[in-house]
Each structure stands twice: as C-alpha cells, then as structure tokens.
PDB file of C-alpha atoms in Angstrom:
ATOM      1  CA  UNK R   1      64.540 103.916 182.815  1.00 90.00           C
ATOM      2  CA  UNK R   2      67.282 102.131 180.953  1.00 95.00           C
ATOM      3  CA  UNK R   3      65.953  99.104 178.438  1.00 98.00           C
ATOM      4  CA  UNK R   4      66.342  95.563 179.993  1.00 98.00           C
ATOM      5  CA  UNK R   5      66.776  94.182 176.019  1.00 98.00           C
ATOM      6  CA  UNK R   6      65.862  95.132 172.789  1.00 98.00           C
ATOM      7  CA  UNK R   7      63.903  93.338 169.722  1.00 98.00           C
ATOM      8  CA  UNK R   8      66.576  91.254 168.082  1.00 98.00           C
ATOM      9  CA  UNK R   9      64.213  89.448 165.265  1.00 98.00           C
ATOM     10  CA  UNK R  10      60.355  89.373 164.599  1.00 98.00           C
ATOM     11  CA  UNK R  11      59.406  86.067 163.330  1.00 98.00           C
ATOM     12  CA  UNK R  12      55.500  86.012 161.290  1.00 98.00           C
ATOM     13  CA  UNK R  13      53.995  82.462 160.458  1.00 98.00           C
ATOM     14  CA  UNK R  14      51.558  83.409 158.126  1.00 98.00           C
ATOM     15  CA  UNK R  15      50.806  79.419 157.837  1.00 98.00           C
ATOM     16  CA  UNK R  16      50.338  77.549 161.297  1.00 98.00           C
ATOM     17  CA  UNK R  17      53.217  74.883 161.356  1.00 98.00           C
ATOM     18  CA  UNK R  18      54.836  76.130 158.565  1.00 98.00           C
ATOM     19  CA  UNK R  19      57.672  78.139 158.241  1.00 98.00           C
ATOM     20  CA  UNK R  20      57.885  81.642 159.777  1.00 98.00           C
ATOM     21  CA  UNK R  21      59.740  84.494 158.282  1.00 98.00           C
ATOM     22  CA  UNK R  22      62.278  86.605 159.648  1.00 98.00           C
ATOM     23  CA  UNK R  23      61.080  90.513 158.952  1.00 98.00           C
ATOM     24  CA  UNK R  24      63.537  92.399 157.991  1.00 96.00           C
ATOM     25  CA  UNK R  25      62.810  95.601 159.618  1.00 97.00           C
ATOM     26  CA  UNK R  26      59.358  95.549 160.857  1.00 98.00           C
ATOM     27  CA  UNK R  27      56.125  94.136 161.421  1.00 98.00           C
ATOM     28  CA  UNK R  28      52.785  95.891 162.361  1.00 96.00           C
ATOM     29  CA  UNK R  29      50.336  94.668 165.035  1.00 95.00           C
ATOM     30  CA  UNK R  30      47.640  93.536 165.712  1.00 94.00           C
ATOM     31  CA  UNK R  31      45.098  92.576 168.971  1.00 93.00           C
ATOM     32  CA  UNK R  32      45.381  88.753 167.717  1.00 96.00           C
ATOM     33  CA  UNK R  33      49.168  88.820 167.167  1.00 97.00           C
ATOM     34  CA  UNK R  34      51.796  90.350 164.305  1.00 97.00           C
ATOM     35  CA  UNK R  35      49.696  91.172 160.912  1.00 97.00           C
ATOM     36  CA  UNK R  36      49.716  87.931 158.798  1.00 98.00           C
ATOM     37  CA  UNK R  37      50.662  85.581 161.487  1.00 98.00           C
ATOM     38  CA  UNK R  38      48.478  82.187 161.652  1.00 98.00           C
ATOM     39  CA  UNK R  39      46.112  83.520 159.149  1.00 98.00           C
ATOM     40  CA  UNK R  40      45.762  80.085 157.453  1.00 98.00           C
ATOM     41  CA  UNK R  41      45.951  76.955 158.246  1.00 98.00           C
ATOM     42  CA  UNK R  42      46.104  73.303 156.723  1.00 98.00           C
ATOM     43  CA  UNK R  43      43.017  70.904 157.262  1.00 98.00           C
ATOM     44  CA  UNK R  44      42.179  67.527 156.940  1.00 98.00           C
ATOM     45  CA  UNK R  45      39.285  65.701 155.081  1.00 95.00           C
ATOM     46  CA  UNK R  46      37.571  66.153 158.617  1.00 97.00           C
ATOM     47  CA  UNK R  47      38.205  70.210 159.030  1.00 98.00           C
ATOM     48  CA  UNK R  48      40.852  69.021 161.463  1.00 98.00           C
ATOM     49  CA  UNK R  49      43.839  71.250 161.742  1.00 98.00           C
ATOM     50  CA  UNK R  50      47.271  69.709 160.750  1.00 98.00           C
ATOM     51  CA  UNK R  51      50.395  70.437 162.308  1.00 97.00           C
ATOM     52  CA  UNK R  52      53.292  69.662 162.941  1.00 97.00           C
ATOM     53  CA  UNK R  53      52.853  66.924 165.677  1.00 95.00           C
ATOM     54  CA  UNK R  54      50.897  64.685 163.494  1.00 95.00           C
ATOM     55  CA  UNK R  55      52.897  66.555 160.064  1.00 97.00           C
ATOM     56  CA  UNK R  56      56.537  67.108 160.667  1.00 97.00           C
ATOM     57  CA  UNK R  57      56.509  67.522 156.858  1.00 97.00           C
ATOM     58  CA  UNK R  58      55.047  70.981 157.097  1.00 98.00           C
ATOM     59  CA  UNK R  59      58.437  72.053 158.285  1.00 98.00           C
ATOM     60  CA  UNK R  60      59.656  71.783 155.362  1.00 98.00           C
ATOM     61  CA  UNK R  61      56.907  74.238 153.430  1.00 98.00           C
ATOM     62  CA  UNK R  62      58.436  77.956 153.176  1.00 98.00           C
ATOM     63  CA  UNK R  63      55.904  80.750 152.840  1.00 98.00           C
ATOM     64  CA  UNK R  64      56.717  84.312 150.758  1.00 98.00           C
ATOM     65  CA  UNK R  65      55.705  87.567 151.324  1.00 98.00           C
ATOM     66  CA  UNK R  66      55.869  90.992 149.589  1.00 97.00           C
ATOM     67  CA  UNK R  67      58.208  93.226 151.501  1.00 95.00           C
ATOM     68  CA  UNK R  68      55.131  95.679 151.736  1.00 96.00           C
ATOM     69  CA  UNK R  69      52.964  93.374 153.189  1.00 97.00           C
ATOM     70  CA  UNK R  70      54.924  94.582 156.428  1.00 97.00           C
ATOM     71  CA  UNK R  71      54.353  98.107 156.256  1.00 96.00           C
ATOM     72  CA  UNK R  72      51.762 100.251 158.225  1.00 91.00           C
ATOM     73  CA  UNK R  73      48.594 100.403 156.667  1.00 90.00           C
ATOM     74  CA  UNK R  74      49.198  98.708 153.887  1.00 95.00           C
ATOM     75  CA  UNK R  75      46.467  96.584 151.762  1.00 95.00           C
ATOM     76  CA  UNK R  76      46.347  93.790 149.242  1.00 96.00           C
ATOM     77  CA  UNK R  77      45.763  94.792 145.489  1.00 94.00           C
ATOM     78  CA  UNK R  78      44.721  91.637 143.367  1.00 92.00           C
ATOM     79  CA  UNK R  79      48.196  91.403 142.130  1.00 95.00           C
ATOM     80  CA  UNK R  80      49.474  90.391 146.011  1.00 97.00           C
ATOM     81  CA  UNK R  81      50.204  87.247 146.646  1.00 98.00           C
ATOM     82  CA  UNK R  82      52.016  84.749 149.714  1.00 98.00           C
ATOM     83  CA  UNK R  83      54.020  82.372 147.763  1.00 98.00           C
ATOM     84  CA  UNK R  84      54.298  79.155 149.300  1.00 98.00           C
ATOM     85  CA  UNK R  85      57.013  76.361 148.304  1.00 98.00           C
ATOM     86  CA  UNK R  86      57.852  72.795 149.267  1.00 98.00           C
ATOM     87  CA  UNK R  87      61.043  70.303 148.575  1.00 98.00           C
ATOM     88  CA  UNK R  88      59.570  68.886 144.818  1.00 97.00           C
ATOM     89  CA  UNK R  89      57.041  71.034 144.859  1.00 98.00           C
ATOM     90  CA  UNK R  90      56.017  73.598 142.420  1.00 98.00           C
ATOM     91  CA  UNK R  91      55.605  77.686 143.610  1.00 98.00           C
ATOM     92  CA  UNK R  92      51.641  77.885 144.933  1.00 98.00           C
ATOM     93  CA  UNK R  93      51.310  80.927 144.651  1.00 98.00           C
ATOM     94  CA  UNK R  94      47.596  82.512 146.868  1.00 98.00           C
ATOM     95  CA  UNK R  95      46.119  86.084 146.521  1.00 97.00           C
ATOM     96  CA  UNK R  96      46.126  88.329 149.950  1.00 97.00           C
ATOM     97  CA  UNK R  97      42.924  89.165 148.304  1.00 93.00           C
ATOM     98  CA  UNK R  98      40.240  87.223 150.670  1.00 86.00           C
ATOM     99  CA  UNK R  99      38.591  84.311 149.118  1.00 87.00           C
ATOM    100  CA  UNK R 100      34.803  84.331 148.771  1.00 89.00           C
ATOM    101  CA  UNK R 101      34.136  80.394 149.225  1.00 93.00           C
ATOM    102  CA  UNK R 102      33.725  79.130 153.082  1.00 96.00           C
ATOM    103  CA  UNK R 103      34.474  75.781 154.330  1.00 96.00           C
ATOM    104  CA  UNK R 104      32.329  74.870 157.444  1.00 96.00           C
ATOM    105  CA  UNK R 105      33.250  72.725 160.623  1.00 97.00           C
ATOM    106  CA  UNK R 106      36.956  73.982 160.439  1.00 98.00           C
ATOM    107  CA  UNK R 107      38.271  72.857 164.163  1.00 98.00           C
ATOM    108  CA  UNK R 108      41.951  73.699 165.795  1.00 97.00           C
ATOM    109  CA  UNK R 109      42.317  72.438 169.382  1.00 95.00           C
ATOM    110  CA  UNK R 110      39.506  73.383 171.392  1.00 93.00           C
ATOM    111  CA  UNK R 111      38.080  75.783 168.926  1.00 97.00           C
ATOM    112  CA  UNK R 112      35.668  75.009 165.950  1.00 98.00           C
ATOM    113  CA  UNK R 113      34.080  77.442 163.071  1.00 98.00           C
ATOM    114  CA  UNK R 114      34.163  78.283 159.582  1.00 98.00           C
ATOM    115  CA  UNK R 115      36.670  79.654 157.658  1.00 98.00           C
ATOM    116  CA  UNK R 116      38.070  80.760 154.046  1.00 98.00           C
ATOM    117  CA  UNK R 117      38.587  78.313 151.625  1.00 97.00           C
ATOM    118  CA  UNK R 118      41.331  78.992 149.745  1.00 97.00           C
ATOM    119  CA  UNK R 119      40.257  76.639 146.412  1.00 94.00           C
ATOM    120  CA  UNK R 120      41.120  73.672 144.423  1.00 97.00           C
ATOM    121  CA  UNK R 121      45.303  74.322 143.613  1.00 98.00           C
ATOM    122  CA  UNK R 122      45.716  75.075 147.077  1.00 98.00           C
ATOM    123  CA  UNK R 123      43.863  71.811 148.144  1.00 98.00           C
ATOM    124  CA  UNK R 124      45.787  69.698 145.386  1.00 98.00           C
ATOM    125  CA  UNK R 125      49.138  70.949 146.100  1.00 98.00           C
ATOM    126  CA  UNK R 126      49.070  70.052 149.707  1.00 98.00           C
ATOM    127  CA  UNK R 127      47.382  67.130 149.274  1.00 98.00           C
ATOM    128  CA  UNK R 128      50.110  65.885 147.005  1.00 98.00           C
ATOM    129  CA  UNK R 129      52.675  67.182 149.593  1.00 98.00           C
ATOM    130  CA  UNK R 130      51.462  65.479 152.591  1.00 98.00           C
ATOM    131  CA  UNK R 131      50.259  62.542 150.559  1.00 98.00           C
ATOM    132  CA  UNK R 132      46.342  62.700 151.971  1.00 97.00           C
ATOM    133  CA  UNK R 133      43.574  64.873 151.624  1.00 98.00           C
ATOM    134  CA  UNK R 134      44.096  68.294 152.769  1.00 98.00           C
ATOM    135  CA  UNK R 135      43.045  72.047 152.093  1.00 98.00           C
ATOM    136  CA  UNK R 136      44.359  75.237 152.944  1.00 98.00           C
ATOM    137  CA  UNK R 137      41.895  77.610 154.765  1.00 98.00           C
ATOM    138  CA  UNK R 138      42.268  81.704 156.233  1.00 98.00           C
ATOM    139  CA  UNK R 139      40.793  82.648 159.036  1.00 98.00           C
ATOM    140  CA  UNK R 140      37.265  84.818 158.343  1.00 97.00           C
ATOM    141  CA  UNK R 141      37.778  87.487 161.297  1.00 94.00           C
ATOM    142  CA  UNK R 142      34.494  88.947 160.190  1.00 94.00           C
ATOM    143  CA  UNK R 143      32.454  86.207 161.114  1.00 95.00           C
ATOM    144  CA  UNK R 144      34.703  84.125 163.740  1.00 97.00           C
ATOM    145  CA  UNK R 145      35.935  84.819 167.018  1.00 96.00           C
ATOM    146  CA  UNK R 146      38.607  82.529 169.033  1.00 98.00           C
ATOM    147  CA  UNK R 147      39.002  83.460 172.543  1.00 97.00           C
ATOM    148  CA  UNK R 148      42.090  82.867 174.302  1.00 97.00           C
ATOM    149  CA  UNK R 149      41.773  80.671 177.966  1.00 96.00           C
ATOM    150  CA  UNK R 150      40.061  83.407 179.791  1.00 96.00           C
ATOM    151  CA  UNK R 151      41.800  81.913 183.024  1.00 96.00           C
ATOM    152  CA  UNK R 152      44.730  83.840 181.731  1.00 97.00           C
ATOM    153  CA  UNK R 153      43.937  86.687 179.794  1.00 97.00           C
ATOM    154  CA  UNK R 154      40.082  86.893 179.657  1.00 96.00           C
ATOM    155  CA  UNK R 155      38.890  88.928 176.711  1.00 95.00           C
ATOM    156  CA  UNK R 156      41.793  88.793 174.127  1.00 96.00           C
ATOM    157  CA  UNK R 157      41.350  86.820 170.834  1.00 97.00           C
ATOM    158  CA  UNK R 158      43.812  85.104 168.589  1.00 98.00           C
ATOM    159  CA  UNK R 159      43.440  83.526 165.009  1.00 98.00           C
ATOM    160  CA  UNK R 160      45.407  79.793 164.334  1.00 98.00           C
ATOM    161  CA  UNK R 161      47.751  80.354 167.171  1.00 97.00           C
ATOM    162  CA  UNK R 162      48.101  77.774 169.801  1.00 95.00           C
ATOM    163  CA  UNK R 163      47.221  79.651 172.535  1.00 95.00           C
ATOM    164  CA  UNK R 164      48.005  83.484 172.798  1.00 98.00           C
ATOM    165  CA  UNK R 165      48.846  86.554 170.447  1.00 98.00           C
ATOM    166  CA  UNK R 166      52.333  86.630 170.817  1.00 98.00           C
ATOM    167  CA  UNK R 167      55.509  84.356 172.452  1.00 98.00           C
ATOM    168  CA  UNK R 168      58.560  86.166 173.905  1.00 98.00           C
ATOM    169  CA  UNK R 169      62.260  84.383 174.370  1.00 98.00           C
ATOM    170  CA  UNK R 170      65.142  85.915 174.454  1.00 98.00           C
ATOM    171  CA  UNK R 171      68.358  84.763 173.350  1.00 98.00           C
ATOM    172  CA  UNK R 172      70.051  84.777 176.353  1.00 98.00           C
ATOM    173  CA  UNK R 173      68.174  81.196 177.489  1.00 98.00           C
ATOM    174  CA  UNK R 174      68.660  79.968 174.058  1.00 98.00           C
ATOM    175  CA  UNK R 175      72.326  80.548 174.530  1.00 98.00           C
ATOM    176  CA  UNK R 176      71.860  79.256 178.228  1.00 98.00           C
ATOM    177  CA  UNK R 177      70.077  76.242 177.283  1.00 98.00           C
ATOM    178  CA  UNK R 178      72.534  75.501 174.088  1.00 98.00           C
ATOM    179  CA  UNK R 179      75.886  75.364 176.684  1.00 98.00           C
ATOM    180  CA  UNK R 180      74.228  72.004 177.796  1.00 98.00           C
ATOM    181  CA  UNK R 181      73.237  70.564 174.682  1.00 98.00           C
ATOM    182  CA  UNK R 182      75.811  68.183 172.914  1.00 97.00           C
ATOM    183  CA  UNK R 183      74.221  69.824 169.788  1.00 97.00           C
ATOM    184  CA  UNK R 184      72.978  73.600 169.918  1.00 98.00           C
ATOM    185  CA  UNK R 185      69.430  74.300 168.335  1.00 98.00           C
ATOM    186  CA  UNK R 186      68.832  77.124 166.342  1.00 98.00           C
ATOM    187  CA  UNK R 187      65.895  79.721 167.795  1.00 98.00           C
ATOM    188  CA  UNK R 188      63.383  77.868 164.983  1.00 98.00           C
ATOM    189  CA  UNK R 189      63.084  75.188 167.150  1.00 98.00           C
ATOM    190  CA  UNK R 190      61.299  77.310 169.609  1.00 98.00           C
ATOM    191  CA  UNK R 191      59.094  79.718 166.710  1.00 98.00           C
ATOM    192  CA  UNK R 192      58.973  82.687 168.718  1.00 98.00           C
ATOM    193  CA  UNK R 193      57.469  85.946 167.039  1.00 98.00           C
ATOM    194  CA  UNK R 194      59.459  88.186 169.203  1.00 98.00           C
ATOM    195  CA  UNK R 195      63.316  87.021 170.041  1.00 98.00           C
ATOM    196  CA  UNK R 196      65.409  89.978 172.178  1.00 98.00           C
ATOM    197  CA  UNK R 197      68.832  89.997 173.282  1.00 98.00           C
ATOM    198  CA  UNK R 198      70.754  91.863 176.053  1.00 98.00           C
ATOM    199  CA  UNK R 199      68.720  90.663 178.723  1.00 98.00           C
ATOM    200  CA  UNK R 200      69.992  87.471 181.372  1.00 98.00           C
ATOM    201  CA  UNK R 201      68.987  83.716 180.515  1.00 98.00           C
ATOM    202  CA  UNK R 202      65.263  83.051 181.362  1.00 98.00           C
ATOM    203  CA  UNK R 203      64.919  87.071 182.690  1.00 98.00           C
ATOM    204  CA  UNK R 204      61.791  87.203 180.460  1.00 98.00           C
ATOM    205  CA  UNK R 205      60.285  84.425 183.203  1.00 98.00           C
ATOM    206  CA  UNK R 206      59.481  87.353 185.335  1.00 98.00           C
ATOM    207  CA  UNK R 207      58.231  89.689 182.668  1.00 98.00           C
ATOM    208  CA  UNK R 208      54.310  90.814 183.569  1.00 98.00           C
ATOM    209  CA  UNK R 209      54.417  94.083 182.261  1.00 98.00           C
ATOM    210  CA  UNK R 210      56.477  95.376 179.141  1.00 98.00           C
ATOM    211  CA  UNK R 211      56.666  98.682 176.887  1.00 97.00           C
ATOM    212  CA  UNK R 212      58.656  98.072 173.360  1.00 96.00           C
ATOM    213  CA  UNK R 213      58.107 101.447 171.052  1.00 91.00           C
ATOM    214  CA  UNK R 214      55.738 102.878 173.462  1.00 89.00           C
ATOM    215  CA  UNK R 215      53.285  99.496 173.046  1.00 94.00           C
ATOM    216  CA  UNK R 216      52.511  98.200 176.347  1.00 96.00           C
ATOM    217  CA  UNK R 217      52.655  94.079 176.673  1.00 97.00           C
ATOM    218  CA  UNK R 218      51.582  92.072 179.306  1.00 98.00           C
ATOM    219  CA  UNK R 219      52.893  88.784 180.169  1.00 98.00           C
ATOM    220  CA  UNK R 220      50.203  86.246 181.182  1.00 98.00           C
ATOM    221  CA  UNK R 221      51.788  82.977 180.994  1.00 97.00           C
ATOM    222  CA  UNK R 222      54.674  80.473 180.730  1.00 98.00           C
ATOM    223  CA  UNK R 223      55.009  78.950 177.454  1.00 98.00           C
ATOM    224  CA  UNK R 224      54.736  75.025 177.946  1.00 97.00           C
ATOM    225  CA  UNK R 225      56.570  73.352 175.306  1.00 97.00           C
ATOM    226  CA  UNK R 226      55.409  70.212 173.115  1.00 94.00           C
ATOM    227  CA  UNK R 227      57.335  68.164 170.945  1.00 94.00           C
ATOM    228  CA  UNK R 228      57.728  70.807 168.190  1.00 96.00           C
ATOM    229  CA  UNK R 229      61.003  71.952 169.400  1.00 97.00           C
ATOM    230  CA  UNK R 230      62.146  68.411 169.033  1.00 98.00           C
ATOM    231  CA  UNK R 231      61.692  68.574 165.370  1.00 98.00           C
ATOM    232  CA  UNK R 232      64.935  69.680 163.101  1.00 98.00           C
ATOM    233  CA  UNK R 233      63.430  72.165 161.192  1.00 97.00           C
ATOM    234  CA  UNK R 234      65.372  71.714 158.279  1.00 96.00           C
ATOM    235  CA  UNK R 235      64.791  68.242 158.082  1.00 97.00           C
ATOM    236  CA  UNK R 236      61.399  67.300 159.689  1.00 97.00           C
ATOM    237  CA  UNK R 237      62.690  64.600 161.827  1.00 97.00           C
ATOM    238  CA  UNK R 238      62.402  64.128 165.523  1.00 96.00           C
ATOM    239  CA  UNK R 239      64.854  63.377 168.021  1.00 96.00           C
ATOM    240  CA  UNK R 240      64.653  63.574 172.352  1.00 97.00           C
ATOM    241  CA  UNK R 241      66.460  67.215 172.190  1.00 98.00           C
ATOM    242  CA  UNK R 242      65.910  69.854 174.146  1.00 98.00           C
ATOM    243  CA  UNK R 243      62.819  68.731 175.586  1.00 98.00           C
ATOM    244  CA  UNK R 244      64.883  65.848 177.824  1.00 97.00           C
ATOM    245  CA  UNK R 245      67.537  68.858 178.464  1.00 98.00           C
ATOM    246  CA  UNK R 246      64.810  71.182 179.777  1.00 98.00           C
ATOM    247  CA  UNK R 247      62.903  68.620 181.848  1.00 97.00           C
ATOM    248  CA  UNK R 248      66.601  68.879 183.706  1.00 97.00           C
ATOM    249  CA  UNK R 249      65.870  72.372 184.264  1.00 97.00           C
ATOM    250  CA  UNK R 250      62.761  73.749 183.537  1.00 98.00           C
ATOM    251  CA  UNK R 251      60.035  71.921 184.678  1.00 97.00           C
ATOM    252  CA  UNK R 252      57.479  72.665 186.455  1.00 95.00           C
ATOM    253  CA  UNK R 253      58.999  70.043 189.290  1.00 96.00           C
ATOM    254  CA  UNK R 254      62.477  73.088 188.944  1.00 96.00           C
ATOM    255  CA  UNK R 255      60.757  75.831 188.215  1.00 96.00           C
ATOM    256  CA  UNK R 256      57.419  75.544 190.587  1.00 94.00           C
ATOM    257  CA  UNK R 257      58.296  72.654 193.312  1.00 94.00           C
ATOM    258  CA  UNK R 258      55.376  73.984 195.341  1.00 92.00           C
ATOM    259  CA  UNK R 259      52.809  74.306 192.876  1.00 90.00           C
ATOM    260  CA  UNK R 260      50.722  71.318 191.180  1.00 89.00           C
ATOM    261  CA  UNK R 261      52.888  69.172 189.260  1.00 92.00           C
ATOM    262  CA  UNK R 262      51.256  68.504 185.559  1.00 92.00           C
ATOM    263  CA  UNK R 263      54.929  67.536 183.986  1.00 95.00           C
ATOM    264  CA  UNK R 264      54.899  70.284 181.731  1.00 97.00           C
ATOM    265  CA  UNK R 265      58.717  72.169 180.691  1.00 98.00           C
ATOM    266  CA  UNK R 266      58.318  75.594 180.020  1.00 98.00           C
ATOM    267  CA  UNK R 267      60.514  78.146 177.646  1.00 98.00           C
ATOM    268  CA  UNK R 268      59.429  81.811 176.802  1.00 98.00           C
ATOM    269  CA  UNK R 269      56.098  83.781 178.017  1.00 98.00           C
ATOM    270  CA  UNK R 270      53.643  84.319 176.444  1.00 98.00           C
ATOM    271  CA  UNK R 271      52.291  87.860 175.936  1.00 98.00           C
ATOM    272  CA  UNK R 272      48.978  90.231 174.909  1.00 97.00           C
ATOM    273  CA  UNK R 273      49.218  93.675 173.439  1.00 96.00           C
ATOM    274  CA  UNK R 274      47.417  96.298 175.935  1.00 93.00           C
ATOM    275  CA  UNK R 275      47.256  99.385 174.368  1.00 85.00           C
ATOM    276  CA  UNK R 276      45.538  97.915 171.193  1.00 65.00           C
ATOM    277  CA  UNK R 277      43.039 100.827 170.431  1.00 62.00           C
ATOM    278  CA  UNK R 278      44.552 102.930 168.192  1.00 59.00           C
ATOM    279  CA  UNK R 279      45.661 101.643 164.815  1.00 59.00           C
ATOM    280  CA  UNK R 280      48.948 102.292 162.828  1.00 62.00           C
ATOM    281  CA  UNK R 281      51.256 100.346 165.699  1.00 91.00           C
ATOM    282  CA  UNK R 282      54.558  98.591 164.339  1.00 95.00           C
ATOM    283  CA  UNK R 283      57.508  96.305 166.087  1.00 97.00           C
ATOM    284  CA  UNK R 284      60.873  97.584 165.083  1.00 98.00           C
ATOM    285  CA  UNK R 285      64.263  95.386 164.942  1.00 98.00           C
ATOM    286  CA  UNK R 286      66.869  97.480 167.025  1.00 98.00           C
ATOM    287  CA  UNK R 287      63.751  98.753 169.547  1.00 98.00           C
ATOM    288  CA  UNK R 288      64.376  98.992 173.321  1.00 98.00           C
ATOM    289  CA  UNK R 289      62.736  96.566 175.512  1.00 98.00           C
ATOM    290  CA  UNK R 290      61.661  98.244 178.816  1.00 98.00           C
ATOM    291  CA  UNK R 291      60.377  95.683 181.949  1.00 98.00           C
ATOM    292  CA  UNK R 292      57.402  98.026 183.400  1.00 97.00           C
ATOM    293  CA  UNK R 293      56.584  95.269 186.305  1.00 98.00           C
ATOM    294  CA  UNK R 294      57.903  91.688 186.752  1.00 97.00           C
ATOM    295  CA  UNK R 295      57.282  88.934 189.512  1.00 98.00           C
ATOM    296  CA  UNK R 296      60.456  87.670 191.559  1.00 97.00           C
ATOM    297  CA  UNK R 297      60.501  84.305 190.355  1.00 96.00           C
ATOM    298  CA  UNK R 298      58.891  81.427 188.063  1.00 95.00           C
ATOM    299  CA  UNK R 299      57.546  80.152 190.592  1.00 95.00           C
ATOM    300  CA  UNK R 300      55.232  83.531 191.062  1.00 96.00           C
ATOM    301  CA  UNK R 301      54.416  84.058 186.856  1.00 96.00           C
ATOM    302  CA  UNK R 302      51.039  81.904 185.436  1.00 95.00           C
ATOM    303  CA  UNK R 303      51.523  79.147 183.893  1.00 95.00           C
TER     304      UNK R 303
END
C-alpha cells in the first residue's frame, strides 16, 4: 500500500490555550492524546477553565520542556521541570513531579472534577499575567475521568482537550485555504497535534481509518472551528480571518447541504488511537501516513 502522507510536525500543548511545542523528533502516546498534552490548565476564582476565547493573552505564554520528556518510557525525577514564560514575566518554572494538594470543583466545558493544584507561585504568576485571580491546575488521572461525546466515539477519554485525543490537518488545506487569504496564517492558528504533508487539500475529510508506525487511528469527526483561529498568535489580537474565508467554503451549508444546518465551519478531523493496549507507542516526524478506510465525501464523515 503506498502512504497517502506522512507526519510533517507533532505539536504537544502541555497547557490548554497556551502555546504548543513543536517536537523535534518524537512524541509518545497515549489513549487521551500525545504524553503531556492538556495536562494543566488555567482556572478562575470559580474553578472555571480559562482560555483563549475569554484570554487571548494566554497566547502569548510559552511552555518548556526537557527534550527527554519525549522519549518512551521516560519519568520525572524531582529535578524535571516545564518551564513556563510570558512577555514581562519572570521564568515559572513547575516540577513534572505531581503535586500533592487538590483543588475541588475544577470545571472545563461540560465536564467538572477535581484536580492538582499546582501552589501559590503558580497562582501568583498568572494572576499577575492575566491581571485577575487565577491558578494553574494538572489533571489527577487517578481519580478523574472525562469522557469524550459518546455520540462519536463512545468509550475514549481525554484530559483538558476540547473535545477528542488528537486533531489531524494536513498542510495541503492550509496551503489551499492560504491561496485565498489576502494574508496567509501560519498552522498555529489551527493548533493541530498532528500536521502531514503530501496528501491533497482537505483529503484528511474522508479519513475514518488510519495506520501511522503501525498505530491504528480512527477518524470520528470534523473539527468545527471557534474563534481561536482568528487570534494572531503572536500577538493575541483578533481579527475576522479565516473563519469569514472558510464560511465561503467550508461550512456545513458547502460541505453538508443536505444535512442539518447548525452554522458551524469545519477544518481538520478529529481522531482516537485504536490499538491503545500495549504501552511503549511513539509518533515519529518523517513517518508514513497510510488511509486504511475513508468515506467519499464530507458530506458522509461525522461531524
């Protein structure tokens, strides 16, 4: 079977809305997405998740980790830390080593639980950044669980992600969708974990079933887009691109004219990892990308 793409970059956001980081070789998975990815996330006075709809500031923070920290198997000492920094802000740095204190009534979308506390310097420093009460929290997978919509893939889990375990695009409909801006938007915009390259614009619509270094990945939805991608990631501000560029061509209204129209635009598909039993499984840059099964249209994928 020849390869339809391969992995061009893996993106990990080890703080929800923050920035991601490009790996630079490889990045080890897990059932609830890459190892590290939306482990924490920052929380208002209320528990209430911030991101970057109500924060476009947090676009701004840059997270740090070691280069090990992506390797198979490997574990935190008490000398491993993410590094986190901020336009006028000090280095914060915060031990991989899991924090003992819990913070109660900790709530992201739909979902609400407990979670890590990661302490006073963590709470200060992004309460001065954002300029009102907040604290920075990890996920407790030993006592939480956060299902994913079971409409769509019933039995998977995720930590702070939106919605699923992993997003797919590939670079082709970047490159598609930047011939009609007046602007072009780098891939940020869109904070996929998994970008590949090689393939046609929007080919990963059709994508149900995929195998990249002999992990099988199923796709079980359309990624609907918010106003994220609107924000200049560089800069935190907001602006009407893409989203009024995709409404043009990839709404549900162009994508799905028969189905119910809910005004959503969609960009990438979303996937879960299948074959998640055994332990010791990586994502490599450079790996082939083969399509096991695939619908005819977007009109035929979930979403």
């Amino acid at each position: 079977m020849e390869a339809a793409a391969k992995v061009k970059s893996i993106f990990v956001y080890p703080i929800k809305s923050c920035r991601g980081i490009s790996v630079s070789q490889q990045a080890p998975l897990t059932p609830t997405g890459f190892r590290w990815d939306r482990q924490w996330m920052v929380i208002n006075n209320n528990g209430r998740a911030y991101t970057q709809r109500n924060e476009p500031k947090l676009a701004l923070v840059e997270t740090e980790l070691p280069n090990e920290a992506f390797l198979e198997g490997w574990e935190p000492t008490g000398r491993s830390f993410m590094v986190i920094r901020a336009p006028g802000m000090q280095a914060l740095k915060i031990s991989l080593s899991k924090p003992r204190d819990i913070a109660d009534g900790v709530s992201v979308w739909e979902w609400c639980g407990s979670a890590l506390a990661e302490g006073a310097e963590a709470s200060n420093w992004f309460t001065n950044y954002l300029g009102k009460p907040s604290r920075l929290v990890r996920y407790n997978a030993e006592s939480e669980t956060r299902p994913v919509d079971p409409k769509y893939a019933a039995g998977e889990k995720i930590m702070f992600s939106d919605c699923y375990p992993f997003m797919l695009l590939s670079q082709g409909s970047l490159d598609a969708l930047n011939k009609l801006l007046k602007e072009p938007i780098p891939i940020n915009r869109f904070r996929p974990n998994i970008l590949v390259d090689g393939c046609e614009p929007f080919s990963e619509d059709l994508w149900m079933g995929i195998r990249i270094n002999n992990c099988t990945f199923q796709g079980v939805k359309l990624c609907d887009r918010c106003k994220v991608p609107t924000i200049n990631q560089d800069t935190g501000v907001a602006g009407p691109e893409p989203s009024e560029t995709l409404r043009q061509i990839r709404s549900d209204k162009v994508l799905r004219p028969n189905q119910k129209q809910q005004g959503k635009i969609y960009f990438g598909q979303n996937l879960v990892w299948k074959d998640n039993l055994s332990n010791g499984k990586v994502l490599k840059l450079g790996d082939p990308v083969f399509v096991m099964r695939k619908v005819n249209s977007a009109a035929e994928a979930a979403a």
